[in-house]
Amino acid sequence: MKKFRKVLDGLTTSSPVNPCGSPACGSAAGTPSTAPTPRELEIQETLMSEHFQICKTVRHGFPYQPTALAFDPVQKILAIGTRSGGVRLLGRPGVDCHCQHESGAAVLQLQFLINEGALVTACADDTLHLWNLRQRRPAILHSLKFNRERITFCHLPFQSKWLYVGTERGNTHIVNIESFILSGYVIMWNKAIELSTKTHPGPVVHLSDSPKDEGKLLIGFESGTIVMWDLRAKRSDFRIYYDEAIHSVSWHHEGRQFMCSHSDGSLSMWNLRNTAKPFQVTFPHGKTQRDGRKESCKPILKVEYKTSRNSSEAFVVFSGGLSYDKAGRRPTLTIMHGKAITVLEMDYPIVDFLVLCETPYLNEVQEPYAVVVLLEKDFVVVDLTQSNFPIFENAYPMDIHESPVTCTAYFADCPPDIIPVVYSIGAKHKKTGYSHKEWPVSGGTWTVGSQTYPEIIITGHADGSIKFWDATAITLQMLYKLKTSKVFEKPKSGDMGRSAELVEEDPYAIQMISWCPQSRIFCVVGISAHVIMYRFSKHDANTSITSLEVRLQCEMEDVISPSDTENTPCFSDPSGLSPQPQPPSPRSNMPDSVRDSIPCLKVKDRMIRMPPGYQAELVVQLLWVDGEPPQQITSLDLNSAYGLLALGNCNGLVVVDYLQKTILLCMSTLELYGSADPFQRLTRSPRKNRQSTSDFCMRGLSNFYSDSKKRIRTSYQSLTELSDNQVSLDLERSKSPTSDHVNGHCTSPTSQPCPTGRARVPGGPEGPRLARRGPGRPPFRKAQSAACMEVSLPVSSLTEESRENSFSRSRSSSVSSIDRETKEAVTTLQFVESYGCKSDTLPTPCLWVGTSLGLVLIIPMSIPTDEQERQEDPVTVAPTGTVLMLKGSVLRFAFLDCGGALINSPYEVWRDQHAPDDPDRPRKRKLVNFSSSSSQEASGDGHLAVVCSERQAKVFFMPSQACLYVHNITESSFVLRADVVSVCNSVCLACFCANGHIMTLSLPSLRPLLDVSYLPLTDMRIARTFCFTNGGQALYLCSPTEIQRITYSQEICDNLQEMLGELFTPIETPEAQNRGFLKGFFGGNAQTFDREELFGEAAAGKASRSLAQHIPGQGRMEGMKAAAGGVVGELARARIALDERGQRLGELEERTALMMTSAESFSKHAHELMLKCKDKKWYQF
């Protein structure tokens, strides 16, 4: 193979050279002799490896697959646990922290040490963890692993250091929170129930101490058994045996009665004076039938029973309990206050809820003021202080996943005026009807750091919506929402078939985003092969939308392919293309003439009133050709200074003049090369069927891929599905007609064709969905940024042998015709001031085009400079045939002047086209052109072009097109995302590879600065949404509902502690209410209960070592550092205590002085009285 590549190099270098360029200039790995040496450029590179470090900064969005909820009523901090072992801690806006258990086990329950800055988590691997929250990055101090029993429920009394742990066997263990060691005191299930009971009571589902007496522990078992255990006497006070299973228990604050929720949808009330039967049983949602029986209801999973001073009626809040006959109803939360019953319908199933109360003491009137409801995909807070129970406006960005995220864009260091302007427009469309009270989760402290600059994140969604987010500092706030579907007519029932063949549920799904913050022009690419261009205006407008329809077709002679016999292994078996034979499409009975030259969607052709904000101006749509749908758009670029828009796919390139609303260029990739085509193109053999051709036309291909690697692809559905389950992921992958499957991994969108083999056929309900796809349905993909995600995978020796056989059977000496079944897709585009030919002396407007075969084309353009001429005279686009070559699909272009500074593309300064006319200030186009003239004088004419592909990065000197530097980024993997970014007042090339490595290379020398294995590519979503931005920051979608922001800058890592919020703030614990003499006398001896005497080692002994294993947390040292680092917090608490003590001492001193004065006065009066009465006899009184 190496010898063959040398032969290829010889062929390419000896190919004809035209006056404007040669493919030879980029084919050699070394530096051409005519090129200037790096020393002649004298570029001083300032970036060093010390400037880079990978670190997670903050996570935004809704916690994916939540499982548990907890709240600290004093600190006002909320905690949410997830199925993947994550814990999200939320306070006031800006206080947002994500923690992760290394085991990845689901979080079953959360317990705050109220006002202590600590949190206990119980996980599905039967491990308890103690987290220290007194540091900005919480860490685990202790862990306790149960070996023989499974944890089912935990309870930590307020101001206690002893944690009660219930298990699946029905036993209750007690853990010392300080040392995280088991006590020898154990409540065995067989001692808790009567000896005559013949059945096991089941797992412990509830534990709570009596508000009346802390020495009494109420234990609830799943079977319906309830035991009141006397901790001092080590025996049960009473036992309750109920017929229905128990789900939860809630006490009345006086401790005389409690309420239980059951599996039959009932609520039972029990009084401690008579535990033989409940004194009240209600079915809140169960109606009485004719025969007198209650209709069957769903279980009430949780109930909370809270009292209020202002009302004699208590609040009863519960989830579930609806009757089974109401099948279509959504999940509900019911609030009962006296006779009033309010049912709140939720959009998603309820995971958990908490009633927030004013006091942390269970034996006081609770005063509930809000209900926090955790749903499967949402987070709601209900205001209980108002009769209509309005919800609070969410202070956190919990609706990122309102529609599945399909693409992201990250812009740092934006113009400072863009965020207030966009926010002012978006604020007009906000929903109303929210509660006017302050957001109740208000704990922690956060201040904006000193090093902040405007940042914007843009997310594209499956329903065609676009969301703009203010990401300044570490916060995320919704700015503006744009719905692209409003541009199109709603499809009628008869027209659904046409779009259904291309996309099923989401015809408006966003595939790519292009935004110019300076000109405020915004472009989106949709999955239905359409591009929409928007302009920003502060005024509403009545206007029509211009629609351009493009017939972009690739002739069969353009296809690079081996002989027909080599196609047989891949296409002889229909299952290699599609999991099932596909039935005729809904419109397949129409003749080809009807299905030719029509778009997938219909643009509104009437005058439309557009509100202020982004207003659609132009829609470009690719058309059906000969009965086949248009291929997906794989690249897009827009330049506001030129007034041009370029888009490309696997068929070719389109250039649009959006000022004159005309199409300037529509050519196949082969036509762009002219005589400079470096490949030997073969005439395509007659295709066997249209399905095969349409399928392989979408397959991109990397150059020089290793023969020992196998690649498989995935489709759009697997990218937007809200599931991380591997089985469902595999099923979704099998939906693509061009999917191939090996071990559940997937590969590059530009991967080589598969050897003989069958795709896995999913079973179940997915069959009909697969069958609905029409012939030639292209998958949702984006070649250059891997909307089709990749993982390299070693193959078996049999697979290698088959590939070698395929290689040996090739009938062409050119590598371009070996193992390639593809059209050449346009993978990246960029407008820039550059040199179209070697002979050029001045830079001119050019379009750089990168393809999936690793080729770079430079297309110069002639654009009128006068504004009037620009509106009338045509723009000339003339492909010159200039070709540069790299290994792998081209991903990114960037341009540097001869001093090493980044050359930005020219742009037009924003102007509001719909603003009222001002005769004194006529609106004219104001262009900003970044010329490198200053550096040209010092370093000579020309500039540097940085080109990055899936495998390689090269730096060319323009206009000579000489290759100055080459760096092979990876051999065993490939680059998914590459960006040239500004870091520390310099620039570098940042890359994210399929093997999870993040790399940075210096520019222009391409010297490696950072190579860290950060994140193994376990999820396709990560590669699809990963993007870098300036300032050393990046982001990706870490779950279907969450955005993870990271930094690769050492400076940001050093300052991260200042940027994060403080979870714990020193707050004085509220004092308990004075119980009064009578309540204290008749209310039991709860105040004298000492748990240390009962549970300590001296009284209870040591627990069995085999029962649980203590594991020192990794955060112990960090915790000690935090304790040392948190000295400021401790000192603040001590200072507060000293101030309070000084205040009390001052008050005491004043009282003492008053008493002394009063005593002196009393002494004086007593002395006077004594002198007066001294000489009197007894009978004189």
mmCIF file of N, CA and C in Angstrom, residues 571-604:
data_model
loop_
_atom_site.group_PDB
_atom_site.id
_atom_site.type_symbol
_atom_site.label_atom_id
_atom_site.label_comp_id
_atom_site.label_asym_id
_atom_site.label_seq_id
_atom_site.Cartn_x
_atom_site.Cartn_y
_atom_site.Cartn_z
ATOM 1 N N PHE A 571 -24.420 -4.532 -2.708
ATOM 2 C CA PHE A 571 -25.785 -4.241 -3.106
ATOM 3 C C PHE A 571 -26.563 -5.464 -3.552
ATOM 4 N N SER A 572 -25.933 -6.623 -3.589
ATOM 5 C CA SER A 572 -26.680 -7.798 -4.014
ATOM 6 C C SER A 572 -27.708 -8.207 -2.975
ATOM 7 N N ASP A 573 -27.431 -7.922 -1.725
ATOM 8 C CA ASP A 573 -28.348 -8.286 -0.652
ATOM 9 C C ASP A 573 -29.138 -7.061 -0.230
ATOM 10 N N PRO A 574 -30.437 -7.071 -0.410
ATOM 11 C CA PRO A 574 -31.209 -5.867 -0.046
ATOM 12 C C PRO A 574 -31.066 -5.492 1.407
ATOM 13 N N SER A 575 -30.832 -6.449 2.283
ATOM 14 C CA SER A 575 -30.736 -6.119 3.701
ATOM 15 C C SER A 575 -29.498 -5.314 4.007
ATOM 16 N N GLY A 576 -28.540 -5.298 3.121
ATOM 17 C CA GLY A 576 -27.366 -4.462 3.344
ATOM 18 C C GLY A 576 -27.680 -2.993 3.224
ATOM 19 N N LEU A 577 -28.792 -2.669 2.565
ATOM 20 C CA LEU A 577 -29.174 -1.265 2.406
ATOM 21 C C LEU A 577 -30.264 -0.850 3.355
ATOM 22 N N SER A 578 -31.214 -1.736 3.546
ATOM 23 C CA SER A 578 -32.364 -1.382 4.358
ATOM 24 C C SER A 578 -32.769 -2.562 5.205
ATOM 25 N N PRO A 579 -33.149 -2.332 6.438
ATOM 26 C CA PRO A 579 -33.547 -3.438 7.299
ATOM 27 C C PRO A 579 -34.724 -4.223 6.753
ATOM 28 N N GLN A 580 -35.567 -3.584 5.947
ATOM 29 C CA GLN A 580 -36.722 -4.262 5.386
ATOM 30 C C GLN A 580 -36.908 -3.811 3.956
ATOM 31 N N PRO A 581 -37.533 -4.644 3.128
ATOM 32 C CA PRO A 581 -37.941 -4.144 1.805
ATOM 33 C C PRO A 581 -38.930 -3.008 1.993
ATOM 34 N N GLN A 582 -38.762 -1.949 1.223
ATOM 35 C CA GLN A 582 -39.595 -0.771 1.413
ATOM 36 C C GLN A 582 -40.749 -0.785 0.426
ATOM 37 N N PRO A 583 -41.957 -0.568 0.881
ATOM 38 C CA PRO A 583 -43.099 -0.512 -0.019
ATOM 39 C C PRO A 583 -43.079 0.765 -0.831
ATOM 40 N N PRO A 584 -43.901 0.852 -1.854
ATOM 41 C CA PRO A 584 -43.947 2.088 -2.643
ATOM 42 C C PRO A 584 -44.321 3.264 -1.773
ATOM 43 N N SER A 585 -43.737 4.418 -2.080
ATOM 44 C CA SER A 585 -44.000 5.626 -1.307
ATOM 45 C C SER A 585 -45.396 6.140 -1.618
ATOM 46 N N PRO A 586 -45.915 7.039 -0.784
ATOM 47 C CA PRO A 586 -47.282 7.519 -0.982
ATOM 48 C C PRO A 586 -47.517 8.167 -2.339
ATOM 49 N N ARG A 587 -46.456 8.685 -2.962
ATOM 50 C CA ARG A 587 -46.641 9.364 -4.241
ATOM 51 C C ARG A 587 -45.934 8.638 -5.374
ATOM 52 N N SER A 588 -45.534 7.392 -5.128
ATOM 53 C CA SER A 588 -44.772 6.682 -6.136
ATOM 54 C C SER A 588 -45.614 6.313 -7.344
ATOM 55 N N ASN A 589 -46.937 6.378 -7.213
ATOM 56 C CA ASN A 589 -47.765 6.074 -8.363
ATOM 57 C C ASN A 589 -47.818 7.225 -9.357
ATOM 58 N N MET A 590 -47.232 8.374 -8.986
ATOM 59 C CA MET A 590 -47.205 9.506 -9.899
ATOM 60 C C MET A 590 -46.074 9.325 -10.904
ATOM 61 N N PRO A 591 -46.233 9.813 -12.094
ATOM 62 C CA PRO A 591 -45.130 9.742 -13.059
ATOM 63 C C PRO A 591 -43.983 10.641 -12.635
ATOM 64 N N ASP A 592 -42.804 10.364 -13.180
ATOM 65 C CA ASP A 592 -41.614 11.136 -12.809
ATOM 66 C C ASP A 592 -41.764 12.605 -13.144
ATOM 67 N N SER A 593 -42.519 12.920 -14.196
ATOM 68 C CA SER A 593 -42.663 14.321 -14.568
ATOM 69 C C SER A 593 -43.376 15.120 -13.489
ATOM 70 N N VAL A 594 -44.301 14.469 -12.752
ATOM 71 C CA VAL A 594 -45.004 15.157 -11.681
ATOM 72 C C VAL A 594 -44.073 15.380 -10.502
ATOM 73 N N ARG A 595 -43.180 14.416 -10.258
ATOM 74 C CA ARG A 595 -42.296 14.490 -9.098
ATOM 75 C C ARG A 595 -40.958 15.109 -9.445
ATOM 76 N N ASP A 596 -40.884 15.831 -10.519
ATOM 77 C CA ASP A 596 -39.643 16.456 -10.936
ATOM 78 C C ASP A 596 -39.763 17.972 -10.743
ATOM 79 N N SER A 597 -38.662 18.582 -10.281
ATOM 80 C CA SER A 597 -38.566 20.042 -10.137
ATOM 81 C C SER A 597 -39.599 20.591 -9.164
ATOM 82 N N ILE A 598 -39.811 19.908 -8.064
ATOM 83 C CA ILE A 598 -40.678 20.416 -7.001
ATOM 84 C C ILE A 598 -39.894 20.418 -5.696
ATOM 85 N N PRO A 599 -40.119 21.418 -4.838
ATOM 86 C CA PRO A 599 -39.422 21.436 -3.539
ATOM 87 C C PRO A 599 -40.137 20.544 -2.533
ATOM 88 N N CYS A 600 -39.467 20.296 -1.430
ATOM 89 C CA CYS A 600 -40.057 19.466 -0.379
ATOM 90 C C CYS A 600 -41.113 20.224 0.414
ATOM 91 N N LEU A 601 -40.941 21.537 0.559
ATOM 92 C CA LEU A 601 -41.888 22.361 1.311
ATOM 93 C C LEU A 601 -42.315 23.547 0.461
ATOM 94 N N LYS A 602 -43.476 24.083 0.762
ATOM 95 C CA LYS A 602 -43.999 25.214 0.005
ATOM 96 C C LYS A 602 -43.864 26.482 0.830
ATOM 97 N N VAL A 603 -43.172 27.475 0.265
ATOM 98 C CA VAL A 603 -42.983 28.757 0.935
ATOM 99 C C VAL A 603 -44.252 29.595 0.774
ATOM 100 N N LYS A 604 -44.585 30.335 1.833
ATOM 101 C CA LYS A 604 -45.755 31.222 1.762
ATOM 102 C C LYS A 604 -45.534 32.267 0.669
#
